[in-house]
Coordinates of C-alpha atoms and ligand atoms in Angstrom, one line a residue:
M79 CA -35.7 -129.9 -143.6
I80 CA -38.9 -128.0 -142.8
P81 CA -38.1 -124.5 -144.1
F82 CA -38.8 -121.3 -142.2
N83 CA -40.9 -120.0 -145.1
K84 CA -42.3 -121.4 -148.3
P85 CA -44.2 -119.1 -150.6
Y86 CA -47.7 -120.4 -151.4
L87 CA -48.9 -120.6 -155.0
T88 CA -52.6 -120.6 -155.5
G89 CA -52.3 -122.2 -159.0
K90 CA -53.9 -119.2 -160.8
E91 CA -50.7 -117.1 -161.0
T92 CA -49.5 -118.3 -164.4
H93 CA -53.1 -118.2 -165.7
Y94 CA -53.4 -114.4 -165.0
I95 CA -49.8 -113.8 -166.2
Y96 CA -50.7 -115.6 -169.4
D97 CA -53.7 -113.3 -169.8
A98 CA -51.6 -110.2 -169.1
V99 CA -49.0 -111.2 -171.6
N100 CA -51.6 -112.2 -174.2
S101 CA -53.3 -108.8 -173.8
G102 CA -50.2 -107.1 -175.2
K103 CA -50.2 -104.7 -172.3
I104 CA -47.4 -105.7 -169.9
S105 CA -46.0 -102.4 -168.6
G106 CA -47.4 -100.8 -165.5
N107 CA -50.7 -99.4 -164.5
G108 CA -52.9 -101.7 -166.6
K109 CA -55.9 -103.9 -165.9
Y110 CA -54.4 -106.1 -163.2
T111 CA -52.8 -103.1 -161.4
Q112 CA -56.2 -101.4 -161.4
K113 CA -57.9 -104.6 -160.1
C114 CA -55.5 -105.0 -157.3
Q115 CA -55.5 -101.3 -156.2
T116 CA -59.3 -101.2 -156.3
F117 CA -59.5 -104.3 -154.2
F118 CA -57.2 -102.9 -151.5
E119 CA -59.0 -99.5 -151.5
S120 CA -62.5 -101.0 -151.2
H121 CA -61.6 -103.7 -148.7
Y122 CA -59.4 -101.9 -146.3
G123 CA -60.5 -98.2 -146.7
F124 CA -57.3 -96.8 -148.1
K125 CA -58.1 -93.5 -149.9
K126 CA -55.6 -94.4 -152.6
A127 CA -53.5 -97.5 -153.2
L128 CA -50.6 -97.6 -155.7
L129 CA -48.7 -100.8 -156.4
T130 CA -44.9 -100.5 -156.2
T131 CA -42.0 -102.8 -157.0
S132 CA -41.3 -103.3 -153.3
C133 CA -42.2 -102.0 -149.8
T134 CA -38.8 -100.3 -149.8
D135 CA -39.9 -98.3 -152.9
A136 CA -43.2 -97.4 -151.3
L137 CA -41.2 -96.1 -148.3
E138 CA -38.9 -94.1 -150.6
M139 CA -42.0 -92.6 -152.3
S140 CA -43.4 -91.6 -148.9
A141 CA -40.1 -89.9 -148.0
M142 CA -40.2 -87.9 -151.3
L143 CA -43.9 -87.0 -150.7
A144 CA -43.1 -85.9 -147.2
N145 CA -40.4 -83.6 -148.6
I146 CA -37.8 -85.1 -146.2
G147 CA -34.5 -83.4 -146.7
P148 CA -31.1 -82.8 -145.0
G149 CA -31.5 -81.5 -141.4
D150 CA -34.9 -83.3 -140.9
E151 CA -35.3 -85.9 -138.2
V152 CA -37.4 -89.0 -138.6
I153 CA -38.4 -91.2 -135.7
V154 CA -38.0 -94.9 -136.5
P155 CA -37.9 -98.0 -134.2
S156 CA -34.4 -99.6 -134.0
F157 CA -35.9 -103.1 -134.1
T158 CA -36.9 -103.1 -137.8
F159 CA -35.7 -103.9 -141.3
V160 CA -33.1 -101.6 -142.9
S161 CA -35.7 -100.3 -145.5
T162 CA -37.7 -98.4 -142.8
A163 CA -34.7 -96.2 -142.1
I164 CA -32.8 -96.2 -145.4
A165 CA -35.8 -94.7 -147.4
F166 CA -35.4 -91.5 -145.3
V167 CA -31.6 -91.6 -145.0
R168 CA -31.4 -91.4 -148.8
Q169 CA -33.3 -88.1 -148.6
G170 CA -30.7 -86.8 -146.2
A171 CA -32.6 -87.2 -143.0
T172 CA -31.2 -88.0 -139.6
I173 CA -32.8 -91.1 -138.0
V174 CA -33.7 -90.8 -134.4
F175 CA -34.1 -94.4 -133.2
A176 CA -36.8 -95.3 -130.7
D177 CA -37.0 -98.3 -128.4
S178 CA -39.5 -101.2 -128.3
Y179 CA -41.9 -102.1 -125.5
A180 CA -40.6 -104.6 -123.0
D181 CA -43.2 -107.2 -124.0
N182 CA -43.7 -106.4 -127.7
P183 CA -41.2 -105.4 -130.4
N184 CA -43.3 -102.4 -131.6
I185 CA -42.2 -98.8 -131.0
D186 CA -43.0 -97.8 -127.4
A187 CA -45.5 -95.0 -128.0
D188 CA -45.0 -93.6 -124.5
K189 CA -41.3 -92.9 -125.3
I190 CA -41.8 -91.0 -128.6
E191 CA -42.6 -87.6 -127.3
A192 CA -39.2 -87.2 -125.6
L193 CA -37.6 -87.7 -129.0
I194 CA -39.5 -85.0 -130.8
T195 CA -37.5 -81.8 -131.6
D196 CA -38.3 -78.8 -133.9
K197 CA -36.5 -80.7 -136.7
T198 CA -38.8 -83.8 -136.4
K199 CA -40.8 -84.3 -139.6
A200 CA -42.2 -87.8 -139.4
I201 CA -42.8 -90.9 -137.2
V202 CA -42.6 -94.3 -138.9
P203 CA -44.3 -96.9 -136.7
V204 CA -43.6 -100.5 -137.8
H205 CA -46.5 -103.0 -137.2
Y206 CA -44.2 -105.9 -136.2
A207 CA -45.5 -109.3 -137.0
G208 CA -48.6 -107.6 -138.3
V209 CA -49.6 -106.5 -134.8
A210 CA -50.7 -102.9 -134.6
C211 CA -48.7 -100.1 -132.9
D212 CA -50.7 -97.8 -130.5
M213 CA -52.0 -95.6 -133.3
D214 CA -54.2 -93.4 -131.2
K215 CA -51.2 -92.2 -129.2
I216 CA -49.0 -91.9 -132.3
M217 CA -51.6 -89.9 -134.3
E218 CA -52.2 -87.6 -131.3
L219 CA -48.5 -86.8 -131.1
A220 CA -48.4 -86.2 -134.8
A221 CA -51.4 -83.8 -134.6
K222 CA -49.8 -82.0 -131.5
Y223 CA -46.4 -81.4 -133.2
N224 CA -47.6 -81.3 -136.8
L225 CA -45.8 -84.4 -137.9
L226 CA -46.5 -87.0 -140.6
V227 CA -47.1 -90.6 -139.7
I228 CA -45.9 -93.1 -142.3
E229 CA -46.9 -96.7 -141.3
D230 CA -44.4 -99.4 -142.2
A231 CA -47.2 -102.0 -142.8
A232 CA -44.9 -104.4 -144.7
Q233 CA -46.1 -107.3 -142.5
A234 CA -49.6 -106.0 -141.8
I235 CA -51.9 -106.8 -144.7
D236 CA -55.4 -107.7 -143.4
S237 CA -54.6 -106.6 -139.8
F238 CA -56.6 -104.1 -137.8
Y239 CA -56.5 -101.5 -135.0
V240 CA -59.4 -100.8 -132.8
G241 CA -59.2 -97.1 -131.7
K242 CA -60.5 -95.5 -128.5
D243 CA -63.6 -94.5 -130.5
G244 CA -64.3 -98.2 -130.9
V245 CA -63.8 -98.1 -134.7
K246 CA -61.9 -101.0 -136.2
R247 CA -59.5 -99.7 -139.0
A248 CA -57.2 -101.6 -141.3
L249 CA -53.5 -101.0 -140.7
G250 CA -52.2 -98.8 -143.5
S251 CA -55.4 -96.7 -143.4
I252 CA -54.6 -94.7 -140.3
G253 CA -51.3 -92.8 -140.9
H254 CA -51.0 -90.2 -143.6
M255 CA -49.4 -92.9 -145.7
A256 CA -48.4 -96.5 -145.4
A257 CA -46.1 -99.0 -147.1
F258 CA -46.9 -102.7 -147.6
S259 CA -44.7 -105.6 -148.9
F260 CA -45.6 -108.6 -151.2
H261 CA -42.1 -110.0 -150.9
E262 CA -42.2 -113.8 -151.0
T263 CA -41.9 -114.0 -147.1
K264 CA -45.1 -112.0 -146.5
N265 CA -48.7 -113.3 -146.3
I266 CA -49.7 -112.6 -149.9
V267 CA -46.8 -112.4 -152.4
S268 CA -45.7 -111.5 -155.9
G269 CA -42.0 -112.4 -155.5
E270 CA -40.9 -108.9 -155.0
G271 CA -43.7 -106.3 -154.7
G272 CA -45.2 -103.6 -152.6
M273 CA -47.9 -100.9 -152.2
L274 CA -48.1 -97.3 -151.1
T275 CA -51.4 -96.3 -149.5
I276 CA -52.3 -92.7 -149.1
N277 CA -54.9 -91.6 -146.7
D278 CA -54.3 -87.8 -146.7
E279 CA -55.7 -86.5 -149.9
R280 CA -53.1 -83.7 -150.1
F281 CA -50.6 -86.3 -151.3
I282 CA -52.6 -88.4 -153.9
N283 CA -52.0 -86.3 -157.0
R284 CA -48.3 -85.9 -156.4
A285 CA -47.9 -89.6 -155.5
E286 CA -49.1 -90.6 -158.9
I287 CA -46.6 -88.3 -160.5
I288 CA -43.6 -89.5 -158.4
W289 CA -44.8 -93.1 -159.2
E290 CA -44.5 -92.5 -163.0
K291 CA -41.1 -90.8 -163.3
G292 CA -42.1 -87.3 -162.4
T293 CA -44.7 -87.1 -165.2
N294 CA -48.4 -86.5 -165.2
R295 CA -49.0 -89.7 -167.3
A296 CA -51.7 -91.1 -165.1
E297 CA -53.8 -88.0 -165.4
F298 CA -53.2 -88.0 -169.2
F299 CA -54.5 -91.6 -169.5
R300 CA -57.6 -90.7 -167.6
G301 CA -58.1 -87.8 -170.1
E302 CA -57.7 -85.1 -167.4
V303 CA -54.9 -83.3 -169.2
N304 CA -54.3 -83.3 -173.0
K305 CA -50.5 -83.9 -173.0
Y306 CA -48.1 -85.3 -170.5
G307 CA -44.6 -84.3 -169.5
W308 CA -42.1 -83.7 -166.7
V309 CA -43.8 -81.9 -163.8
D310 CA -42.0 -83.0 -160.6
T311 CA -39.3 -85.3 -159.2
G312 CA -40.0 -89.1 -159.2
S313 CA -38.7 -92.4 -160.3
S314 CA -40.1 -95.7 -161.9
F315 CA -41.9 -97.1 -158.9
L316 CA -44.7 -99.0 -160.7
P317 CA -44.5 -102.8 -161.2
S318 CA -45.3 -104.4 -164.6
E319 CA -48.6 -106.1 -165.2
V320 CA -46.9 -109.4 -165.0
I321 CA -46.3 -108.8 -161.3
A322 CA -49.8 -107.4 -160.7
A323 CA -51.3 -110.4 -162.5
F324 CA -49.4 -112.7 -160.1
L325 CA -50.6 -110.7 -157.1
W326 CA -54.3 -110.8 -158.3
A327 CA -54.2 -114.6 -158.0
Q328 CA -53.0 -114.2 -154.4
I329 CA -55.7 -111.6 -153.6
E330 CA -58.4 -113.9 -154.8
N331 CA -57.3 -116.4 -152.2
I332 CA -56.5 -114.0 -149.4
D333 CA -59.3 -115.3 -147.1
V334 CA -58.1 -118.9 -147.4
I335 CA -54.5 -117.9 -146.9
Q336 CA -55.3 -115.8 -143.8
T337 CA -57.5 -118.5 -142.3
K338 CA -54.8 -121.1 -142.5
R339 CA -52.1 -118.8 -141.2
K340 CA -54.2 -117.9 -138.2
L341 CA -54.9 -121.5 -137.5
L342 CA -51.2 -122.3 -137.4
W343 CA -50.5 -119.2 -135.2
N344 CA -53.2 -120.3 -132.8
A345 CA -51.8 -123.9 -132.7
Y346 CA -48.4 -122.5 -131.7
F347 CA -49.9 -120.3 -129.1
D348 CA -52.0 -123.2 -127.6
G349 CA -49.1 -125.6 -127.8
L350 CA -46.8 -123.2 -125.9
K351 CA -49.1 -121.4 -123.5
T352 CA -48.5 -123.6 -120.5
Q353 CA -44.7 -123.8 -120.6
S354 CA -42.5 -121.2 -118.9
N355 CA -39.4 -121.8 -121.1
V356 CA -39.9 -118.9 -123.6
I357 CA -42.2 -115.8 -123.6
L358 CA -45.1 -115.8 -126.0
P359 CA -46.1 -112.8 -128.2
Q360 CA -48.6 -110.4 -126.7
V361 CA -51.3 -109.0 -128.9
P362 CA -52.7 -105.8 -127.2
D363 CA -56.5 -105.4 -126.9
Y364 CA -56.4 -102.7 -129.6
A365 CA -54.7 -105.0 -132.2
T366 CA -55.7 -108.1 -134.2
N367 CA -53.5 -110.9 -135.3
N368 CA -53.0 -111.5 -139.1
G369 CA -51.0 -114.7 -138.7
H370 CA -48.0 -113.1 -140.3
M371 CA -45.4 -114.5 -137.9
F372 CA -45.1 -116.6 -134.8
Y373 CA -42.1 -115.7 -132.6
V374 CA -41.0 -116.5 -129.1
T375 CA -38.6 -114.7 -126.8
A376 CA -35.9 -116.8 -125.3
K377 CA -34.1 -116.1 -122.0
D378 CA -30.9 -114.9 -123.6
I379 CA -28.9 -115.4 -126.8
E380 CA -27.4 -118.7 -125.6
H381 CA -30.8 -120.1 -124.9
R382 CA -32.0 -119.0 -128.3
T383 CA -29.0 -120.6 -130.0
A384 CA -29.7 -123.8 -128.1
I385 CA -33.3 -123.8 -129.3
I386 CA -32.3 -123.2 -132.9
A387 CA -29.8 -126.1 -132.7
S388 CA -32.3 -128.5 -131.2
L389 CA -34.9 -127.6 -133.8
K390 CA -32.4 -128.0 -136.6
E391 CA -31.4 -131.4 -135.3
K392 CA -35.0 -132.5 -135.8
G393 CA -35.2 -130.8 -139.2
Y394 CA -37.0 -127.6 -138.4
H395 CA -35.5 -124.3 -139.5
A396 CA -36.2 -121.4 -137.1
V397 CA -34.5 -118.0 -137.5
F398 CA -33.7 -114.9 -135.5
H399 CA -34.6 -111.5 -136.9
Y400 CA -33.4 -107.9 -136.9
I401 CA -30.2 -106.6 -135.4
S402 CA -30.8 -103.2 -133.8
L403 CA -30.3 -100.6 -136.5
H404 CA -28.8 -98.1 -134.0
S405 CA -25.8 -100.4 -133.6
S406 CA -25.5 -101.4 -137.3
D407 CA -22.2 -100.9 -139.1
Y408 CA -23.7 -98.2 -141.3
Y409 CA -25.5 -96.2 -138.7
Q410 CA -23.8 -96.6 -135.2
A411 CA -21.4 -93.7 -135.6
K412 CA -24.3 -91.4 -136.6
H413 CA -26.5 -92.6 -133.7
D414 CA -26.8 -90.3 -130.7
G415 CA -25.5 -92.9 -128.3
R416 CA -28.7 -93.6 -126.4
S417 CA -28.9 -97.3 -125.4
L418 CA -32.1 -99.0 -126.6
E419 CA -32.4 -102.0 -124.3
Q420 CA -35.6 -103.6 -125.4
S421 CA -34.5 -103.4 -129.1
D422 CA -31.2 -105.1 -128.1
K423 CA -33.1 -107.7 -126.1
F424 CA -35.3 -108.7 -129.1
T425 CA -32.1 -108.7 -131.3
D426 CA -30.6 -111.3 -129.0
C427 CA -33.7 -113.3 -127.9
L428 CA -36.4 -113.2 -130.5
L429 CA -36.9 -116.4 -132.5
R430 CA -39.2 -116.9 -135.4
L431 CA -40.8 -120.3 -136.0
P432 CA -41.7 -121.8 -139.4
L433 CA -45.1 -120.5 -140.5
F434 CA -46.3 -120.9 -144.1
F435 CA -49.5 -122.0 -145.8
E436 CA -48.5 -125.6 -146.4
L437 CA -47.2 -126.2 -142.8
E438 CA -49.2 -128.8 -140.9
I439 CA -50.6 -128.7 -137.4
E440 CA -48.7 -131.8 -136.5
Q441 CA -45.5 -130.1 -137.4
V442 CA -46.5 -127.1 -135.3
N443 CA -47.2 -129.4 -132.4
A444 CA -43.8 -131.1 -132.8
I445 CA -42.0 -127.8 -132.8
S446 CA -43.9 -126.6 -129.8
D447 CA -43.0 -129.8 -127.9
L448 CA -39.3 -129.4 -128.6
I449 CA -39.3 -125.8 -127.4
S450 CA -41.3 -126.7 -124.3
H451 CA -38.5 -129.0 -123.3
K452 CA -35.5 -127.0 -124.3
V453 CA -34.6 -125.5 -121.0
K454 CA -31.2 -123.9 -121.0
Ligands
PLP568 C1 -40.3 -107.0 -145.6 C2 -40.2 -105.7 -144.9 C3 -39.7 -104.6 -145.6 C4 -39.2 -104.6 -147.0 O1 -40.1 -105.0 -147.9 P1 -39.6 -105.2 -149.5 O2 -40.9 -105.4 -150.2 O3 -38.7 -106.4 -149.5 O4 -39.0 -103.9 -149.9 C5 -39.7 -103.4 -144.9 N1 -40.1 -103.3 -143.6 C6 -40.5 -104.3 -142.9 C7 -40.9 -104.2 -141.5 C8 -40.5 -105.6 -143.5 O5 -40.9 -106.7 -142.8

């Protein structure tokens, strides 16, 4: 069976882990954590990067930093992973779910303004498949209504947005804060792992405190204060050096990984562009493609089930994705009842195809062929 995903190992992971272990310093915020954070800040223009144990943790940190509390509303797309919403639900917020575009699972930026009330605190755009949301529109709304923008950039490492001003900015560097994932299903991985990026300087100092159990330990180790103690709320959000060492090996190979993933993505696109059986992903002019995911949209759920079955028969594992959060067991009774048709359509019809570093072009071509001929 060709799996849907297979994490790529560069070969240097255990070497750097050995080095970290040998150094005797294996708790968080050591040499490898610093190397990773410095790389991300200097390559992608984040004002501050903090490694976390997951993207979910980074989102939880952002909710704490934003002072989200009971009575606050947070606008989140319904077609996303649970973490995007739960990080704010834990703080007591009410989630106001937004719909996707008709031709793209991202939050429909033209439908956000109607959802804003005087209780709205934040908008959380998710860059689905690593393809940018319309950040100019979202940032303009945030400025107009004094809201925070927290990008869920879990899938969006090394992807960019070209603004109306013509400037190309890395995803995760545009909102006030952003959260990335290095889970084994993402482009660069550390098993479990994530990162919070902070672009609004007001939040940097407090982010370090929340990261280190509500203490000013980071400042102490830089010699900025002469003792450290409990100064704020927080938790243990920082990963050990063992995880950071693993991630460093991946970072060293990020260009090779990205080149291969984009090659495979383009092969799918070329192989499927002349058929009319499924709809292909649309990358808007303002967005780039980071080769995170190749998905197609089937005609309906039966059509998608038929494609999954015929791929499985030939040994290829293709998978569907999110189930609209507004109709989830946990949240549907709390949802305000609006129907979100595009989110439900992607719930039923979106199909993700195998895409991982070691996949071969011939396999992509075989999968594309099968899909081209799988008319309902
Ligand atoms: C993977 C993912 C997450 C969760 O990432 P973890 O690192 O597993 O916590 C959150 N949001 C989106 C959109 C994701 O794809």
